[in-house]
């Protein structure tokens, strides 16, 4: 794996902490499930934004306090759409409704995520899909699991046989980023088998970690959409870098996660657009 790693020992990253995080996420996920409807909520942009904020606020009311209590001394990254490096130390990076835009439009592909980051490297994560009941978990150095069973990335070595994906990280990205996304999708359509363009990033990255998809890239540094999936993919045996092949951490400007046998080919395709 090429995800950048720290040298700090586990320092309490054990089953007890993972269980406490899982329980907090379970409570939050059940609340978000109850708020879900099979039809879209809101028509105007203002109505949609109001629904998104209502989901976030409701979930954070039950999620933040138990996570902070589970890891005294860890700080809280407030803005889920922010990117870039954080100050040294431990931070909770949480997305109370990863795929919130899908949730408020009556779709099923959304989750609750909670990731502990140490010195800009994810070290523990829980991703819960309340509608299916699935749990994706990882602790640095101890592997990744789906509902308690080990995860393993794809064994593919031919990009021409690969199912790959990307998507925008947030509304209102700059035009240059949109052009990079479009150019990269075109090149992957040429060199890969099938390209998925969807949101959120975590829901594609869990497929990479489980070997259902073979690569995911994104021209963004939005932390909350990347940290959980980055750790899951790395702990499932995948390769996590930027699109030029350099080790990735929160300071990275873009992101690539692949099966190891496809990494060089993916970098070759994506690096000219970096």
Short mmCIF file of C-alpha atoms in Angstrom, two decimals:
data_model
loop_
_atom_site.label_atom_id
_atom_site.label_comp_id
_atom_site.label_asym_id
_atom_site.label_seq_id
_atom_site.Cartn_x
_atom_site.Cartn_y
_atom_site.Cartn_z
CA UNK A 1 0.00 0.00 0.00
CA UNK A 2 1.17 3.54 -0.72
CA UNK A 3 -1.04 5.44 1.67
CA UNK A 4 1.24 7.54 3.85
CA UNK A 5 1.56 6.10 7.34
CA UNK A 6 2.74 7.51 10.63
CA UNK A 7 5.12 5.86 13.06
CA UNK A 8 3.03 6.38 16.19
CA UNK A 9 2.02 3.13 17.98
CA UNK A 10 -1.61 2.04 18.15
CA UNK A 11 -2.21 4.03 21.37
CA UNK A 12 -5.52 2.44 22.24
CA UNK A 13 -6.79 1.61 18.74
CA UNK A 14 -8.36 -1.60 20.03
CA UNK A 15 -11.63 -3.48 19.91
CA UNK A 16 -13.05 -1.43 22.76
CA UNK A 17 -12.63 1.82 20.84
CA UNK A 18 -13.92 0.27 17.63
CA UNK A 19 -16.99 -1.03 19.47
CA UNK A 20 -17.72 2.38 20.97
CA UNK A 21 -17.43 4.06 17.58
CA UNK A 22 -19.62 1.38 16.03
CA UNK A 23 -22.32 1.87 18.64
CA UNK A 24 -22.31 5.64 18.14
CA UNK A 25 -22.56 5.23 14.38
CA UNK A 26 -25.34 2.63 14.81
CA UNK A 27 -27.46 5.13 16.74
CA UNK A 28 -26.81 7.83 14.17
CA UNK A 29 -27.56 5.50 11.28
CA UNK A 30 -30.90 4.45 12.75
CA UNK A 31 -31.90 8.10 13.09
CA UNK A 32 -30.92 8.80 9.49
CA UNK A 33 -32.80 5.71 8.32
CA UNK A 34 -35.97 6.98 9.97
CA UNK A 35 -35.55 10.31 8.18
CA UNK A 36 -35.28 8.61 4.79
CA UNK A 37 -38.23 8.64 2.39
CA UNK A 38 -38.58 6.94 -1.02
CA UNK A 39 -39.36 10.26 -2.69
CA UNK A 40 -37.33 13.43 -3.11
CA UNK A 41 -37.59 16.10 -0.43
CA UNK A 42 -37.50 19.62 -1.80
CA UNK A 43 -37.71 21.14 -5.26
CA UNK A 44 -35.85 24.44 -5.09
CA UNK A 45 -32.17 24.70 -4.23
CA UNK A 46 -33.04 26.37 -0.94
CA UNK A 47 -35.38 23.51 -0.02
CA UNK A 48 -32.76 20.89 -0.88
CA UNK A 49 -30.08 22.66 1.14
CA UNK A 50 -32.46 22.96 4.09
CA UNK A 51 -33.11 19.20 4.02
CA UNK A 52 -29.38 18.45 3.81
CA UNK A 53 -28.60 20.65 6.81
CA UNK A 54 -31.48 19.13 8.76
CA UNK A 55 -30.04 15.65 8.24
CA UNK A 56 -26.57 16.76 9.30
CA UNK A 57 -27.81 18.56 12.40
CA UNK A 58 -30.03 15.69 13.53
CA UNK A 59 -27.28 13.09 13.19
CA UNK A 60 -24.55 15.20 14.76
CA UNK A 61 -26.78 15.72 17.80
CA UNK A 62 -26.45 12.01 18.60
CA UNK A 63 -23.03 11.26 17.10
CA UNK A 64 -20.56 13.92 18.18
CA UNK A 65 -20.71 13.59 21.98
CA UNK A 66 -20.14 9.79 22.15
CA UNK A 67 -17.27 9.97 19.68
CA UNK A 68 -15.57 12.73 21.62
CA UNK A 69 -16.05 10.75 24.83
CA UNK A 70 -14.65 7.61 23.20
CA UNK A 71 -11.36 9.34 22.39
CA UNK A 72 -10.54 12.07 24.93
CA UNK A 73 -8.05 14.52 23.50
CA UNK A 74 -9.11 14.05 19.88
CA UNK A 75 -10.44 17.15 18.18
CA UNK A 76 -13.38 17.53 15.80
CA UNK A 77 -13.06 18.61 12.15
CA UNK A 78 -16.10 20.85 11.89
CA UNK A 79 -16.68 21.38 8.16
CA UNK A 80 -17.23 18.11 6.30
CA UNK A 81 -16.61 19.79 2.92
CA UNK A 82 -13.22 21.19 3.87
CA UNK A 83 -9.95 19.75 2.59
CA UNK A 84 -6.26 19.93 3.27
CA UNK A 85 -4.01 19.00 6.14
CA UNK A 86 -5.06 19.33 9.77
CA UNK A 87 -2.82 20.37 12.68
CA UNK A 88 -0.88 17.51 14.32
CA UNK A 89 -2.68 15.17 16.65
CA UNK A 90 -5.88 13.16 16.52
CA UNK A 91 -9.05 14.34 14.83
CA UNK A 92 -12.48 12.92 14.19
CA UNK A 93 -13.50 13.35 10.56
CA UNK A 94 -17.16 12.48 10.32
CA UNK A 95 -19.75 12.59 7.57
CA UNK A 96 -23.13 12.33 9.31
CA UNK A 97 -24.82 11.65 5.96
CA UNK A 98 -22.28 10.59 3.37
CA UNK A 99 -24.30 10.85 0.17
CA UNK A 100 -26.71 13.32 1.74
CA UNK A 101 -27.77 14.53 -1.70
CA UNK A 102 -28.87 10.97 -2.48
CA UNK A 103 -30.71 10.66 0.83
CA UNK A 104 -32.81 13.78 0.25
CA UNK A 105 -33.63 12.62 -3.27
CA UNK A 106 -35.07 9.32 -2.03
CA UNK A 107 -32.14 7.18 -3.18
CA UNK A 108 -30.50 4.33 -1.28
CA UNK A 109 -26.75 5.00 -1.65
CA UNK A 110 -25.82 6.88 1.51
CA UNK A 111 -24.04 6.05 4.76
CA UNK A 112 -22.77 7.32 8.08
CA UNK A 113 -18.99 7.47 8.47
CA UNK A 114 -16.66 8.16 11.39
CA UNK A 115 -12.88 8.14 10.97
CA UNK A 116 -10.14 8.83 13.48
CA UNK A 117 -7.17 10.56 11.88
CA UNK A 118 -3.75 10.85 13.51
CA UNK A 119 -1.23 13.34 12.13
CA UNK A 120 -3.15 13.43 8.82
CA UNK A 121 -3.32 9.65 8.41
CA UNK A 122 -6.57 7.71 8.93
CA UNK A 123 -6.10 5.05 11.60
CA UNK A 124 -9.62 3.79 12.41
CA UNK A 125 -12.87 3.95 10.50
CA UNK A 126 -16.47 2.77 10.62
CA UNK A 127 -18.82 3.05 7.64
CA UNK A 128 -22.43 2.00 8.16
CA UNK A 129 -25.11 1.57 5.50
CA UNK A 130 -28.34 1.65 7.54
CA UNK A 131 -30.64 0.48 4.74
CA UNK A 132 -28.67 -2.75 4.16
CA UNK A 133 -27.28 -3.17 7.67
CA UNK A 134 -23.73 -3.48 6.34
CA UNK A 135 -20.68 -2.46 8.37
CA UNK A 136 -17.28 -1.66 6.87
CA UNK A 137 -14.53 -1.26 9.47
CA UNK A 138 -10.76 -0.90 9.47
CA UNK A 139 -7.98 -0.27 11.96
CA UNK A 140 -4.53 0.65 10.66
CA UNK A 141 -2.32 -2.41 10.53
CA UNK A 142 -5.16 -4.82 11.32
CA UNK A 143 -7.02 -5.20 8.03
CA UNK A 144 -10.46 -4.21 6.77
CA UNK A 145 -13.71 -6.05 7.28
CA UNK A 146 -17.28 -6.20 6.00
CA UNK A 147 -19.65 -7.43 8.72
CA UNK A 148 -16.68 -9.10 10.41
CA UNK A 149 -15.33 -10.89 7.32
CA UNK A 150 -12.00 -9.81 5.78
CA UNK A 151 -12.06 -7.57 2.74
CA UNK A 152 -9.69 -8.01 -0.21
CA UNK A 153 -9.25 -5.83 -3.28
CA UNK A 154 -9.46 -7.09 -6.85
CA UNK A 155 -6.72 -9.25 -8.33
CA UNK A 156 -7.06 -7.68 -11.80
CA UNK A 157 -3.96 -6.61 -13.71
CA UNK A 158 -5.55 -5.44 -16.99
CA UNK A 159 -7.00 -1.92 -16.97
CA UNK A 160 -8.96 -2.90 -20.05
CA UNK A 161 -10.96 -5.31 -17.88
CA UNK A 162 -11.45 -2.85 -15.01
CA UNK A 163 -14.58 -1.29 -13.59
CA UNK A 164 -13.46 2.14 -12.39
CA UNK A 165 -15.15 5.22 -10.97
CA UNK A 166 -14.95 8.88 -10.12
CA UNK A 167 -17.24 11.79 -9.24
CA UNK A 168 -17.35 15.36 -8.03
CA UNK A 169 -16.58 15.93 -4.38
CA UNK A 170 -18.97 18.82 -3.72
CA UNK A 171 -21.20 21.31 -5.53
CA UNK A 172 -19.58 24.39 -6.95
CA UNK A 173 -16.16 23.02 -7.82
CA UNK A 174 -14.18 25.37 -10.07
CA UNK A 175 -14.45 25.03 -13.83
CA UNK A 176 -10.86 23.78 -14.13
CA UNK A 177 -11.70 20.82 -11.87
CA UNK A 178 -14.77 19.99 -13.97
CA UNK A 179 -12.61 19.97 -17.11
CA UNK A 180 -10.11 17.66 -15.40
CA UNK A 181 -12.90 15.30 -14.38
CA UNK A 182 -14.28 15.26 -17.91
CA UNK A 183 -10.90 14.68 -19.54
CA UNK A 184 -10.04 11.89 -17.10
CA UNK A 185 -13.37 10.15 -17.68
CA UNK A 186 -12.78 10.28 -21.43
CA UNK A 187 -9.35 8.69 -21.05
CA UNK A 188 -10.65 6.01 -18.71
CA UNK A 189 -13.48 5.26 -21.14
CA UNK A 190 -10.79 4.65 -23.74
CA UNK A 191 -8.46 2.57 -21.55
CA UNK A 192 -10.81 0.91 -19.05
CA UNK A 193 -13.82 -1.36 -19.39
CA UNK A 194 -16.60 0.67 -17.72
CA UNK A 195 -16.53 4.02 -15.89
CA UNK A 196 -18.97 4.90 -13.13
CA UNK A 197 -19.47 8.60 -12.35
CA UNK A 198 -21.43 8.97 -9.14
CA UNK A 199 -21.47 10.26 -5.58
CA UNK A 200 -20.51 9.84 -2.81
CA UNK A 201 -16.86 8.79 -2.92
CA UNK A 202 -17.10 6.47 0.08
CA UNK A 203 -19.78 4.35 -1.57
CA UNK A 204 -17.46 3.72 -4.51
CA UNK A 205 -14.40 3.17 -2.31
CA UNK A 206 -16.07 0.42 -0.29
CA UNK A 207 -16.59 -1.38 -3.61
CA UNK A 208 -12.87 -1.03 -4.37
CA UNK A 209 -12.01 -2.38 -0.91
CA UNK A 210 -14.36 -5.32 -1.47
CA UNK A 211 -12.98 -6.12 -4.93
CA UNK A 212 -16.25 -5.24 -6.71
CA UNK A 213 -14.67 -2.21 -8.37
CA UNK A 214 -11.05 -1.91 -9.38
CA UNK A 215 -10.14 1.78 -9.08
CA UNK A 216 -11.48 5.14 -7.95
CA UNK A 217 -10.00 8.59 -8.44
CA UNK A 218 -11.06 12.11 -7.53
CA UNK A 219 -9.65 15.56 -8.24
CA UNK A 220 -10.37 16.93 -4.80
CA UNK A 221 -9.09 17.03 -1.24
CA UNK A 222 -12.44 16.95 0.60
CA UNK A 223 -11.43 15.00 3.70
CA UNK A 224 -14.72 13.46 4.78
CA UNK A 225 -15.31 11.71 1.47
CA UNK A 226 -11.86 10.12 1.26
CA UNK A 227 -10.45 9.18 4.66
CA UNK A 228 -12.76 6.25 5.42
CA UNK A 229 -12.38 4.68 2.00
CA UNK A 230 -8.65 5.33 1.89
CA UNK A 231 -8.09 3.28 5.04
CA UNK A 232 -10.49 0.53 3.96
CA UNK A 233 -8.80 0.14 0.57
CA UNK A 234 -5.28 0.24 2.01
CA UNK A 235 -6.12 -2.30 4.72
CA UNK A 236 -7.77 -4.54 2.10
CA UNK A 237 -4.48 -4.70 0.21
CA UNK A 238 -5.05 -1.88 -2.25
CA UNK A 239 -2.82 0.99 -3.29
CA UNK A 240 -3.75 4.54 -2.26
CA UNK A 241 -1.82 7.48 -3.73
CA UNK A 242 -2.43 10.73 -5.50
CA UNK A 243 -3.01 10.59 -9.25
CA UNK A 244 0.73 10.94 -9.90
CA UNK A 245 1.52 7.89 -7.80
CA UNK A 246 2.85 9.70 -4.71
CA UNK A 247 1.83 8.53 -1.21
CA UNK A 248 -1.45 10.12 -0.16
CA UNK A 249 -2.43 11.87 3.05
CA UNK A 250 -4.71 14.80 3.85
CA UNK A 251 -2.28 17.26 2.28
CA UNK A 252 -2.82 15.62 -1.13
CA UNK A 253 -4.61 17.64 -3.84
CA UNK A 254 -6.15 14.61 -5.52
CA UNK A 255 -6.69 10.93 -4.87
CA UNK A 256 -6.37 7.48 -6.42
CA UNK A 257 -7.23 4.08 -4.93
CA UNK A 258 -6.71 0.92 -6.98
CA UNK A 259 -6.11 -2.77 -6.95
CA UNK A 260 -2.30 -3.05 -6.85
CA UNK A 261 -2.09 -4.75 -10.24
CA UNK A 262 -3.76 -1.76 -11.92
CA UNK A 263 -2.04 1.11 -10.16
CA UNK A 264 0.72 1.83 -12.66
CA UNK A 265 -1.69 1.79 -15.57
CA UNK A 266 -4.14 4.08 -13.77
CA UNK A 267 -1.39 6.56 -12.92
CA UNK A 268 -0.29 6.54 -16.57
CA UNK A 269 -3.80 7.50 -17.66
CA UNK A 270 -4.53 10.05 -14.92
CA UNK A 271 -1.21 11.78 -14.26
CA UNK A 272 -1.32 13.96 -17.42
CA UNK A 273 -4.55 15.44 -16.06
CA UNK A 274 -3.14 16.04 -12.56
#
